[in-house]
Amino acid sequence: MVPCPAWRKATLEPGLKPALSWRPQTPPTCREREMSDRRIRFAATTVTSPPAIADVRPGPTPARARDERLDFFRGITMFIIFIAHMPGNSWNGFIPARFGFSSGAELFVFCSGLASAIAFGGTFARHGMSIGTARIIHRIWQVYWAELCLVLALITLAAASDAIFGLDILRAQFGPLLTEPGRALLGIVTLTWQPDLLDILPMYIAILAMVPVMIGARRLHPLAPFVISLSLYAAVWSAGLNLPGNPWTGSGWFLNPFAWQALFFIGFAIRMKWLPVPRLAAPKLMLACAIFVAASVPLSFWVILERWPELNGVRDLFFGPQEKTDLHPLRIAHFLALAYLVVSLIEPWRAKLGQGAGRVISQIGQQSLATFLASVVLARFGATLAELAGGSEIAVAAINIAAFAALYAVARTVRWFMQSPWKATTQAPVSLQRALEVPFHVDCPTCMLMRSAN
């Protein structure tokens, strides 16, 4: 049998491969090549996709639309968390919590509700309850290990500071771990012991576990999730509902998830369009919110309270010792009023939040879990440095600025890793059609006979 000259030409042309042969050890004959081409043409007629099979590559998944306001305020929250978690930080006297009833914790939880609706709401809508619940469980698993790693990192940092600088931080921050290590470790793993300032992520885990319940309740009745949320919140204030948070004192979680879920699901419901949102910059509503927010300043700002101590008694008439743990209703009202004012005021400049310094802050907010973990570790480390420096204002300012820069570096680094740069873009292979487009030679008698036979 005589090999087809077209095959010989294909083997000599760079970048082209000969047609597939049923006898790879010997060159294909024209008959074999024709039969192969017939099969390929038949397959091409049954496929609705474009014929250049190898050139058809799946495009990138469309990016989920981001709300620049959400990223921006989550970035602001990371700065507040760092300042509030650093003992001896003089800037702590000027964070939002010092000028009103609510604090950065409310901002964190509300933004978490909005972000959870964006991240998980679509999964429930597209794939149903089982897949949506699975994704929630996966996220809970991630945050749980993040919490354990955070505690371990802080224990290691405290031990290293004691060994290097001769301090006694480990005993001050994790005393039970030294006196009753077994009980302390069990409490850390089961989240039944939350050392100081390490209670935000456990609260987030507990609230995330309620998301499938609320989604399922919504499918039963539009008002069902609100009934559940209000019932849990009422049980906190009427029956003291909480989870165990300290095996030695018997106290509950410092941030009671059954109370804080109310604010979380307000944000969640707004994003899911379960709750109507008032029109921004409505004059009467703006005035009412402004009056309420302004009235809270004399009862909150430490400068005024030191000048007129009797105002502390007025504040005590409204708030008790559990105001933050159980999220007092006035704290919710204050945050919502303040949020409405701020969002209304920045609306004309909304598009600029992702530019300049706003872009830096937004990038920190986009990697909220990583930057939160970094902010807590940096706060503890910054407190040690400030103590060694004598607590001077210059040292505190330098530490704060360096920590802010470090948070930005963490956000950029995490974003770089999430883009998987090690997955280099490969050159697209030559299309199957091009590889097979080897023309019959007009001077090949066998080819001419086969073509005329068709």
Coordinates of C-alpha atoms in Angstrom, one line a residue, residues 151 155 168-188 192-196 198 245-251:
V151 CA -5.3 31.5 69.7
I155 CA -0.1 32.1 72.9
D168 CA 4.8 38.0 82.1
I169 CA 2.3 38.3 79.3
L170 CA 1.4 34.6 79.0
R171 CA 0.2 34.4 82.6
A172 CA -1.7 37.7 82.3
Q173 CA -3.5 36.7 79.1
F174 CA -3.8 32.9 79.3
G175 CA -3.5 32.2 83.0
P176 CA -5.8 29.2 83.1
L177 CA -3.6 27.6 80.4
L178 CA -0.8 27.5 82.9
T179 CA -2.8 26.4 86.0
E180 CA -5.3 24.0 84.4
P181 CA -3.9 23.2 80.9
G182 CA -6.2 20.3 80.2
R183 CA -9.4 22.2 81.0
A184 CA -8.1 25.3 79.2
L185 CA -7.3 23.4 76.0
L186 CA -10.6 21.6 76.0
G187 CA -12.3 25.0 76.4
I188 CA -10.4 26.5 73.5
T192 CA -16.4 27.1 75.8
W193 CA -13.5 29.3 76.9
Q194 CA -12.8 32.4 75.0
P195 CA -9.8 34.4 76.2
D196 CA -10.0 38.1 76.4
L198 CA -11.0 36.5 71.2
G245 CA -17.9 31.0 77.7
N246 CA -15.8 30.5 80.8
P247 CA -15.6 27.2 82.7
W248 CA -14.2 28.9 85.8
T249 CA -16.6 31.8 86.3
G250 CA -19.7 30.3 84.6
S251 CA -20.2 33.4 82.5

